[in-house]
PDB file of C-alpha atoms in Angstrom:
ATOM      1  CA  UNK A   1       0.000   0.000   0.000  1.00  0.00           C
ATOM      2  CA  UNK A   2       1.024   3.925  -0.587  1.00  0.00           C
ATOM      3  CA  UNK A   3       1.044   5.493   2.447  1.00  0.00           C
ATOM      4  CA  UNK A   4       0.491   9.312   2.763  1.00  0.00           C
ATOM      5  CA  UNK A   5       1.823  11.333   5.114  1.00  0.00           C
ATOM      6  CA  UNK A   6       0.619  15.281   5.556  1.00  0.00           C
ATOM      7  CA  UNK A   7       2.760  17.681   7.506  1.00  0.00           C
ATOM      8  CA  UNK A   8       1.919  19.563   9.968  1.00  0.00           C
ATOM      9  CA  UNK A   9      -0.634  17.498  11.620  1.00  0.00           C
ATOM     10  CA  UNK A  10      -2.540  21.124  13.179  1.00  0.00           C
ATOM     11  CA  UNK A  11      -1.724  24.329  12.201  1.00  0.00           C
ATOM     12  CA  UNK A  12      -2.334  27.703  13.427  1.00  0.00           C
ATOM     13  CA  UNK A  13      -2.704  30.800  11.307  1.00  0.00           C
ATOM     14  CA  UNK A  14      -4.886  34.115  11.368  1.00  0.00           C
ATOM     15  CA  UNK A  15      -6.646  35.245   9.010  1.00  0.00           C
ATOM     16  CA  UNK A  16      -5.361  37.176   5.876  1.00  0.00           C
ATOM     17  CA  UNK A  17      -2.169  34.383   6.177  1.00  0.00           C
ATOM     18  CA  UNK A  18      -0.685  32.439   3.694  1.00  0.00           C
ATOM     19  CA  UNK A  19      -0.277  28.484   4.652  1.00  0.00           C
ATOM     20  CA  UNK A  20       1.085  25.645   3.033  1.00  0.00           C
ATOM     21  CA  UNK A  21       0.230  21.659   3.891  1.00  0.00           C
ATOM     22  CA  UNK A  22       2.678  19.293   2.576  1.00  0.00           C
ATOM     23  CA  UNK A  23       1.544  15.749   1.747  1.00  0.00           C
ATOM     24  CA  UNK A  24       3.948  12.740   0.875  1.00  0.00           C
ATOM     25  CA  UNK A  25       3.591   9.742  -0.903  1.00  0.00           C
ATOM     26  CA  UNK A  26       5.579   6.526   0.284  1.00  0.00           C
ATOM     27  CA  UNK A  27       6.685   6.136  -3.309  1.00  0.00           C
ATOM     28  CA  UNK A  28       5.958   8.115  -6.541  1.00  0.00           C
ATOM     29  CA  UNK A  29       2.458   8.995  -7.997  1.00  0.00           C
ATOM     30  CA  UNK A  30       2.505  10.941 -10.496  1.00  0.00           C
ATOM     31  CA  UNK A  31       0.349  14.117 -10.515  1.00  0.00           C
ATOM     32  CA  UNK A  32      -2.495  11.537  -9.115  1.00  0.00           C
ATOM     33  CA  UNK A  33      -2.878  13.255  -5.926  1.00  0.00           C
ATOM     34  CA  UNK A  34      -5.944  15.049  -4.465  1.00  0.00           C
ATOM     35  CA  UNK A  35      -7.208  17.934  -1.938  1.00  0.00           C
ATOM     36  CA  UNK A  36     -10.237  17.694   0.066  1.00  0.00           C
ATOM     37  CA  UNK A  37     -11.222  20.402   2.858  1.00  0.00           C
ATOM     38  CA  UNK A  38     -14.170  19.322   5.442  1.00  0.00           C
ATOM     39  CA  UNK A  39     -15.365  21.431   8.230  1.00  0.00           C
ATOM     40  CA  UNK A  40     -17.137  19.521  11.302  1.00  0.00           C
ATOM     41  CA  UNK A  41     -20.501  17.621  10.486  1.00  0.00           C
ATOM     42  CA  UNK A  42     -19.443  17.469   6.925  1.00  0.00           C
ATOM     43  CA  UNK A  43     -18.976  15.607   3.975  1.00  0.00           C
ATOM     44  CA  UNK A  44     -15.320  16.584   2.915  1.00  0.00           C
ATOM     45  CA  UNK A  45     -15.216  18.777   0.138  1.00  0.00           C
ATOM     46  CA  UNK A  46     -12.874  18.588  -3.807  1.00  0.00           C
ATOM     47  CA  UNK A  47     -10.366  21.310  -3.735  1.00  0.00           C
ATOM     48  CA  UNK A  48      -7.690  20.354  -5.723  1.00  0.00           C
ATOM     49  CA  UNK A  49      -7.422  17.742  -8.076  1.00  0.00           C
ATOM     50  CA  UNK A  50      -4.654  16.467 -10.313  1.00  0.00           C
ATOM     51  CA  UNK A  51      -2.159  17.766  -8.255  1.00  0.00           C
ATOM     52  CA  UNK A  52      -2.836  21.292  -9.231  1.00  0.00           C
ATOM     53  CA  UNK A  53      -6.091  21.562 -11.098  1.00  0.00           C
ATOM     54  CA  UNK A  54      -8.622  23.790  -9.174  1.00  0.00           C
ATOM     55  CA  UNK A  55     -11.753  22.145  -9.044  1.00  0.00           C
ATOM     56  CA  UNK A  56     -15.156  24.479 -10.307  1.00  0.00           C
ATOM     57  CA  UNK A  57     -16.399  26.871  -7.485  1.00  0.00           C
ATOM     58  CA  UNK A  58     -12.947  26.746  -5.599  1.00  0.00           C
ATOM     59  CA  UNK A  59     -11.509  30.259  -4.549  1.00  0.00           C
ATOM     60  CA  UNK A  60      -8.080  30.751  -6.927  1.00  0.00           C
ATOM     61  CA  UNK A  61      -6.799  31.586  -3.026  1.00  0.00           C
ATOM     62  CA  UNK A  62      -6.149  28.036  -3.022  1.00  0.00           C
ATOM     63  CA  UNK A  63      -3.696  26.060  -5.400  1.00  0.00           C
ATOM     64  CA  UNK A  64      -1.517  23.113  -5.552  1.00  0.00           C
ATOM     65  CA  UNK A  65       1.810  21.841  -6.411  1.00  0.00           C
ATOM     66  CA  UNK A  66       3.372  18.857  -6.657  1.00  0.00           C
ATOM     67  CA  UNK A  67       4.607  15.294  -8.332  1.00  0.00           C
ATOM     68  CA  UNK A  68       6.174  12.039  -7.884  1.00  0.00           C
ATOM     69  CA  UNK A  69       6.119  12.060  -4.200  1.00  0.00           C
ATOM     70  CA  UNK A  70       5.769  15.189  -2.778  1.00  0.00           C
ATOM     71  CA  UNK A  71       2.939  17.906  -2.983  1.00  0.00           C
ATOM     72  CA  UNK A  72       1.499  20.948  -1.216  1.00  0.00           C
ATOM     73  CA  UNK A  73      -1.694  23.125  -0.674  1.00  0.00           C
ATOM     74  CA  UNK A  74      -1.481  26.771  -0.446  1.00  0.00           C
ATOM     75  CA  UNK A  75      -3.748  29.275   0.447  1.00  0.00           C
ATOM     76  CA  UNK A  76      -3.283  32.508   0.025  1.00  0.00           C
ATOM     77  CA  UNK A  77      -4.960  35.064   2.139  1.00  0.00           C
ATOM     78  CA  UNK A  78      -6.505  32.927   4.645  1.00  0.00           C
ATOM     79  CA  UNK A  79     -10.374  33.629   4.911  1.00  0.00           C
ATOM     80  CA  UNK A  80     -12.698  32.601   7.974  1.00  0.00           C
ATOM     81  CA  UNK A  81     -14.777  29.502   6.061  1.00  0.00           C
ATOM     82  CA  UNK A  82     -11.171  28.290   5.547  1.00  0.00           C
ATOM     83  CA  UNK A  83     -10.322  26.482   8.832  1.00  0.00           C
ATOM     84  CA  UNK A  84     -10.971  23.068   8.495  1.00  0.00           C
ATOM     85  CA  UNK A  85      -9.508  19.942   8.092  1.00  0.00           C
ATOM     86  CA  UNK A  86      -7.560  19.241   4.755  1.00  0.00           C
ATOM     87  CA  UNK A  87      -6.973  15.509   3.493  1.00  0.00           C
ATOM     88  CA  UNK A  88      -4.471  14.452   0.261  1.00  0.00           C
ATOM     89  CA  UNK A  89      -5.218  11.869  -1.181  1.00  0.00           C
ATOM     90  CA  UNK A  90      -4.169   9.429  -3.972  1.00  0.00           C
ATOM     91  CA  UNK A  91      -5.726   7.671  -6.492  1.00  0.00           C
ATOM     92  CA  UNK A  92      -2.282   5.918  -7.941  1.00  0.00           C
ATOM     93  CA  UNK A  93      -2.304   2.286  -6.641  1.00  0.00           C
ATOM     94  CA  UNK A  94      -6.371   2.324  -5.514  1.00  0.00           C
ATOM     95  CA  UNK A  95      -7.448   4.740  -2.701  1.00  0.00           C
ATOM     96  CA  UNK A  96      -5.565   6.321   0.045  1.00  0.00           C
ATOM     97  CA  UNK A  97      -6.335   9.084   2.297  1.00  0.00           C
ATOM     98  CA  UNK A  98      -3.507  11.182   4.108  1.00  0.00           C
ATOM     99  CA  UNK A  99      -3.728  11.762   8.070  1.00  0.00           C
ATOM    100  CA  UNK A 100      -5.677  15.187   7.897  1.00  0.00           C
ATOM    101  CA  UNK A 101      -4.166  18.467   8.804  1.00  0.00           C
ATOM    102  CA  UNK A 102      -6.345  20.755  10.999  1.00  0.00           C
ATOM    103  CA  UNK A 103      -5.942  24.152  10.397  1.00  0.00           C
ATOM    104  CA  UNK A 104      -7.320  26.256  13.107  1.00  0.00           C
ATOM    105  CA  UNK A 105      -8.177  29.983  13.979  1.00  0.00           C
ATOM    106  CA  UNK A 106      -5.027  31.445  16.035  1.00  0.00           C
TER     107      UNK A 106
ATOM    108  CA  UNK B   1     -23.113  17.834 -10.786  1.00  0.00           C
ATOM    109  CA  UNK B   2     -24.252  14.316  -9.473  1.00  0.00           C
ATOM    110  CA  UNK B   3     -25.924  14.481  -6.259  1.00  0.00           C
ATOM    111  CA  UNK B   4     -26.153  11.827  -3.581  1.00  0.00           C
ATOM    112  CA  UNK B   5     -28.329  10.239  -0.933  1.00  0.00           C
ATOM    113  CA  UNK B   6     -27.570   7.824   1.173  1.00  0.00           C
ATOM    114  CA  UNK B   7     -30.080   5.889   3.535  1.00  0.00           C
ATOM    115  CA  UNK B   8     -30.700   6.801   7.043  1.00  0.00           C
ATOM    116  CA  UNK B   9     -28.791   6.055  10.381  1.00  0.00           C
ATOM    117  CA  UNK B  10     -28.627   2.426  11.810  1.00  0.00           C
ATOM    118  CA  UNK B  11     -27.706   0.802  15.045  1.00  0.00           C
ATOM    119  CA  UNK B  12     -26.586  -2.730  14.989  1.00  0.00           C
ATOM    120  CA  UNK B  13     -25.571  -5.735  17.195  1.00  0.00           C
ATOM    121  CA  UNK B  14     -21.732  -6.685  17.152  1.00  0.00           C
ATOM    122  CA  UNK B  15     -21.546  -9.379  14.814  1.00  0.00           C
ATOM    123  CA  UNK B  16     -24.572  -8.418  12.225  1.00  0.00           C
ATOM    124  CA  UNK B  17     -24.428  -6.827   9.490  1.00  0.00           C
ATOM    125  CA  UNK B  18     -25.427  -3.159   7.554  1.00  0.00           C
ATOM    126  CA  UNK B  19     -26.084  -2.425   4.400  1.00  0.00           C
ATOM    127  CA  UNK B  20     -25.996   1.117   3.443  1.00  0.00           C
ATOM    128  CA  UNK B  21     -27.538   2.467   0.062  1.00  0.00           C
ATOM    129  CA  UNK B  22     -27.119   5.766  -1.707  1.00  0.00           C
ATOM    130  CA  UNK B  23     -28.564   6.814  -4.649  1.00  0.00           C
ATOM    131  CA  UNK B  24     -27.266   9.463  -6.976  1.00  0.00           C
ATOM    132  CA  UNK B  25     -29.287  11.558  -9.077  1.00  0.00           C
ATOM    133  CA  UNK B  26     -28.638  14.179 -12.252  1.00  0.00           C
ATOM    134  CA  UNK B  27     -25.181  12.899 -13.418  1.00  0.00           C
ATOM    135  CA  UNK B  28     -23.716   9.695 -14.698  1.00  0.00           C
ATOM    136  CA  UNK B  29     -22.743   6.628 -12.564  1.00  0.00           C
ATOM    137  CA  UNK B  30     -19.598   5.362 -13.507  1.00  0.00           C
ATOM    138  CA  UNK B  31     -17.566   5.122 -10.412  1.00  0.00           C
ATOM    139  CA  UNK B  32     -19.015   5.289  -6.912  1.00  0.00           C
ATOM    140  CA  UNK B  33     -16.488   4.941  -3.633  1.00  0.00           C
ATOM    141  CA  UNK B  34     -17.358   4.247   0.072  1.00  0.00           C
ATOM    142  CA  UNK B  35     -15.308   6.057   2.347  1.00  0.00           C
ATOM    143  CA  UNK B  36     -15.674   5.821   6.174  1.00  0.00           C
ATOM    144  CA  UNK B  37     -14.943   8.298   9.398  1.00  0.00           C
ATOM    145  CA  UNK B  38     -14.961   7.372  13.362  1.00  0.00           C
ATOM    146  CA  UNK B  39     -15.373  10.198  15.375  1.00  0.00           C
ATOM    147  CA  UNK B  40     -12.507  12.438  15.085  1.00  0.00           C
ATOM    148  CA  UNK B  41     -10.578  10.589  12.900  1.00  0.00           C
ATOM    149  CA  UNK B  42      -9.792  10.531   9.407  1.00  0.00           C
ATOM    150  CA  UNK B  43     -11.176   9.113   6.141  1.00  0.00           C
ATOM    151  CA  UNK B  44     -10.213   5.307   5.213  1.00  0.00           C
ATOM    152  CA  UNK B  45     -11.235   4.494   1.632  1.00  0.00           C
ATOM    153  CA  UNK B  46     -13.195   1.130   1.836  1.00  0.00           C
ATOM    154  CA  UNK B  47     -13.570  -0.195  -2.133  1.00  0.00           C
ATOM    155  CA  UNK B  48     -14.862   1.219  -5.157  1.00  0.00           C
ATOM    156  CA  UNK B  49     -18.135  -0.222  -7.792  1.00  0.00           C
ATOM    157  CA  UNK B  50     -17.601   0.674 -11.193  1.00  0.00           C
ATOM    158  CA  UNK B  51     -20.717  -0.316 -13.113  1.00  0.00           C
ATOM    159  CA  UNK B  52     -19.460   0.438 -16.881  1.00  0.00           C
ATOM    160  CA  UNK B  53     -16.780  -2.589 -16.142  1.00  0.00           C
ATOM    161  CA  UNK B  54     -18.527  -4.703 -13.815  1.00  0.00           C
ATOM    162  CA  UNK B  55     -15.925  -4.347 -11.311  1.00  0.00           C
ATOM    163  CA  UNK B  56     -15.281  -3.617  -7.686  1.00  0.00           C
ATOM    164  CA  UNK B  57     -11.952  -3.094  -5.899  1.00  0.00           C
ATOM    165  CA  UNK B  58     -11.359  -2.978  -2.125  1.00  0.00           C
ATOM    166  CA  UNK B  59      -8.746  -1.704   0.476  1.00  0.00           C
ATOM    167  CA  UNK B  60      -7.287  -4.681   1.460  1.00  0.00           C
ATOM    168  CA  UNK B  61      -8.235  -4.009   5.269  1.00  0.00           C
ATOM    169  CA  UNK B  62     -11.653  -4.591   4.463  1.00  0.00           C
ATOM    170  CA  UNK B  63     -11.718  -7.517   1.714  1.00  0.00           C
ATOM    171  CA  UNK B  64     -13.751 -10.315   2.976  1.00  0.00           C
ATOM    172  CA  UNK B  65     -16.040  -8.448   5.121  1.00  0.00           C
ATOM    173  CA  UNK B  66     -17.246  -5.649   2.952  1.00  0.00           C
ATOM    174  CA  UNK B  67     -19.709  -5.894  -1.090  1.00  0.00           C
ATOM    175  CA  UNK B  68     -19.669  -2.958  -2.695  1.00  0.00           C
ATOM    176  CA  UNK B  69     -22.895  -3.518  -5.761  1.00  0.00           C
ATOM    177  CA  UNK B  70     -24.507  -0.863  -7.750  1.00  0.00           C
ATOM    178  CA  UNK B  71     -28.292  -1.356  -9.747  1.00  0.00           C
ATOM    179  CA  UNK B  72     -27.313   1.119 -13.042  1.00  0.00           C
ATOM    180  CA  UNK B  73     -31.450   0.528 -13.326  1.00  0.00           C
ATOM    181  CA  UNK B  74     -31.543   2.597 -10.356  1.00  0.00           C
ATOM    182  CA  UNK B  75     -28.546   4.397  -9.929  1.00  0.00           C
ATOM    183  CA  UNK B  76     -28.128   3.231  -6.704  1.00  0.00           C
ATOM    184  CA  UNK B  77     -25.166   1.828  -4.972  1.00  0.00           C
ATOM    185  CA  UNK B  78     -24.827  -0.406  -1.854  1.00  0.00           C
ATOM    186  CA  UNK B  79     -21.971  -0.870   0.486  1.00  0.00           C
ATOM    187  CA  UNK B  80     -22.452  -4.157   2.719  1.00  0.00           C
ATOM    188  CA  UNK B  81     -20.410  -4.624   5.829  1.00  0.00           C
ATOM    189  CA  UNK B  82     -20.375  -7.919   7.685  1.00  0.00           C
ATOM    190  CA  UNK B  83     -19.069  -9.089  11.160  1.00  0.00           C
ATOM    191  CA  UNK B  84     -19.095  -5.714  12.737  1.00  0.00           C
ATOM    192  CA  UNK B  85     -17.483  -4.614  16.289  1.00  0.00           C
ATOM    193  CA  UNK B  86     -17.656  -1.737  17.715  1.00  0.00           C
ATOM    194  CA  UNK B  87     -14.551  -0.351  15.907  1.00  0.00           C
ATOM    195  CA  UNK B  88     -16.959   0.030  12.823  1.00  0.00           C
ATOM    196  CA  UNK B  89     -18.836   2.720  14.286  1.00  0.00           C
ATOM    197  CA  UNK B  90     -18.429   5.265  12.027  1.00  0.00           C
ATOM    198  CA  UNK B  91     -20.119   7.887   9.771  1.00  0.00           C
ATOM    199  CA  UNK B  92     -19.951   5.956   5.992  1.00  0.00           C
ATOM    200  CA  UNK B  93     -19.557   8.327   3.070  1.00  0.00           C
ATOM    201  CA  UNK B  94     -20.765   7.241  -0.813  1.00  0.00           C
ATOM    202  CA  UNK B  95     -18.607   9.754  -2.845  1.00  0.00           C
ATOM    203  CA  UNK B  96     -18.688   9.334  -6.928  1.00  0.00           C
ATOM    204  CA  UNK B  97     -15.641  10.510  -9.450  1.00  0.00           C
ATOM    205  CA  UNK B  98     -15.849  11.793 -13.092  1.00  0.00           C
ATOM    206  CA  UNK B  99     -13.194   9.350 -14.446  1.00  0.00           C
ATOM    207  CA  UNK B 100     -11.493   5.689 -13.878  1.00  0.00           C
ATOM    208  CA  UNK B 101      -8.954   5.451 -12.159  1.00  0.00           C
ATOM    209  CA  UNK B 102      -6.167   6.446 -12.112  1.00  0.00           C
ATOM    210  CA  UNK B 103      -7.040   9.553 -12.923  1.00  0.00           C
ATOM    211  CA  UNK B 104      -9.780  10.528 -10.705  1.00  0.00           C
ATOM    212  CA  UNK B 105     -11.394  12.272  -7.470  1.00  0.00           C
ATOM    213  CA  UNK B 106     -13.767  12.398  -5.322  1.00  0.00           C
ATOM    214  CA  UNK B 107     -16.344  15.423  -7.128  1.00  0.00           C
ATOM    215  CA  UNK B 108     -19.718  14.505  -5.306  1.00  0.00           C
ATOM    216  CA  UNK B 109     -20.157  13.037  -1.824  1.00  0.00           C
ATOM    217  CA  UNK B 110     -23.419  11.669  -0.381  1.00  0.00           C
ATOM    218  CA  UNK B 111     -24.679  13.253   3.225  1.00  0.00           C
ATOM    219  CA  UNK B 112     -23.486  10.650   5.330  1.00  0.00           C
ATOM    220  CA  UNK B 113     -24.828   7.294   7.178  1.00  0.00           C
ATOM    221  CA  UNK B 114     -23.962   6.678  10.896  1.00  0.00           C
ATOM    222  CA  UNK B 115     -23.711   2.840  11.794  1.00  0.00           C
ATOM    223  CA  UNK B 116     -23.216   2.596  15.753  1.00  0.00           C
ATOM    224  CA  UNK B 117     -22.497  -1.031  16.712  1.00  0.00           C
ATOM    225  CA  UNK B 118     -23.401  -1.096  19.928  1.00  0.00           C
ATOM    226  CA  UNK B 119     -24.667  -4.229  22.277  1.00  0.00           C
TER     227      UNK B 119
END
């Protein structure tokens, strides 16, 4: 199995900030490598897909880099419906989710 | 844009089993994932029907317990999980994707179905 590993596991960050997630893949996968955001009591939500490809209805204040086995989330300008939880996840060798990285209001 | 329900809360027994169902609506049904969350943890992809090929794939944790099926008649999936414990108490997401893998994602997610296994 791939294993993913996201970095940090919690973050703080105000408002207005820029923050980056890093999520790694045990071995390479290509640009096959997703971003999901859920907030509590929700189904997560597509962000990113295909590495970098913002999916329709996402803010550009969020964007993605990334292949073989390393990859990041940005966001740019960091807006109050934005602290949540953020999953990777790859879709290389069947499904895998990363750990989750909270990102909460400091 | 697909959208999906799934079927309503259960309670179980340790040892029975659930099935969950969730029907999508206004898209096409070509792939369609189960992905499952215990409180405060993280998702764990379960397996994957994919009704064009007649095929299903599953995360090898859950192989032999767990029948993902999909009615294209219906456009409704199922996800069946046998032999539960407690530790499968969990809020089970449907979630469908665009494309086959390899390339693909997670675009539409159903509402969510709570099993508790509890005695």
């Amino acid at each position: 199995d791939i294993q993913m590993t996201q970095s940090p596991s919690s973050l703080s960050a105000s408002e207005g900030d820029r923050v980056t997630i890093t999520c790694r893949a045990s071995q390479s996968i290509s640009t096959y490598l997703n971003w999901y955001q859920q907030k509590p009591g929700k189904a997560p939500k597509l962000l990113i897909y295909d590495a970098s490809r913002l999916q329709s209805g996402v803010p550009s204040r969020f964007s993605g880099s990334g292949s073989g086995t390393d990859f990041t989330l940005t966001i740019s300008g960091l807006q109050p419906e934005d602290f949540a939880t953020y999953y990777c996840q790859q879709t290389y060798s069947l499904v895998g989710f990363g750990q989750g990285t909270k990102l909460e209001i400091k | 844009q697909v959208q999906l329900v799934q079927s309503g809360a259960e309670v179980k027994r340790p040892g029975s089993s659930v099935k969950v169902s969730c029907k999508a609506s206004g898209g096409t049904f070509s792939s369609v994932s189960w992905v499952r969350q215990a409180a405060g943890q993280g998702l764990e992809w379960m397996g994957g029907v994919y009704p064009i090929f007649g095929s299903t794939t599953y995360a090898q944790h859950f192989r032999g317990r767990v029948t993902i099926t999909a009615d294209e008649s219906t456009t409704t999936a199922y996800m069946e999980l046998s032999s539960l414990t407690s530790a499968d108490t969990a809020m089970y997401y449907c979630a469908t994707a665009p494309r086959l893998p390899p390339d693909t994602w997670f675009d539409a997610w159903g509402q969510g179905t709570l099993v508790t296994v509890s005695s």
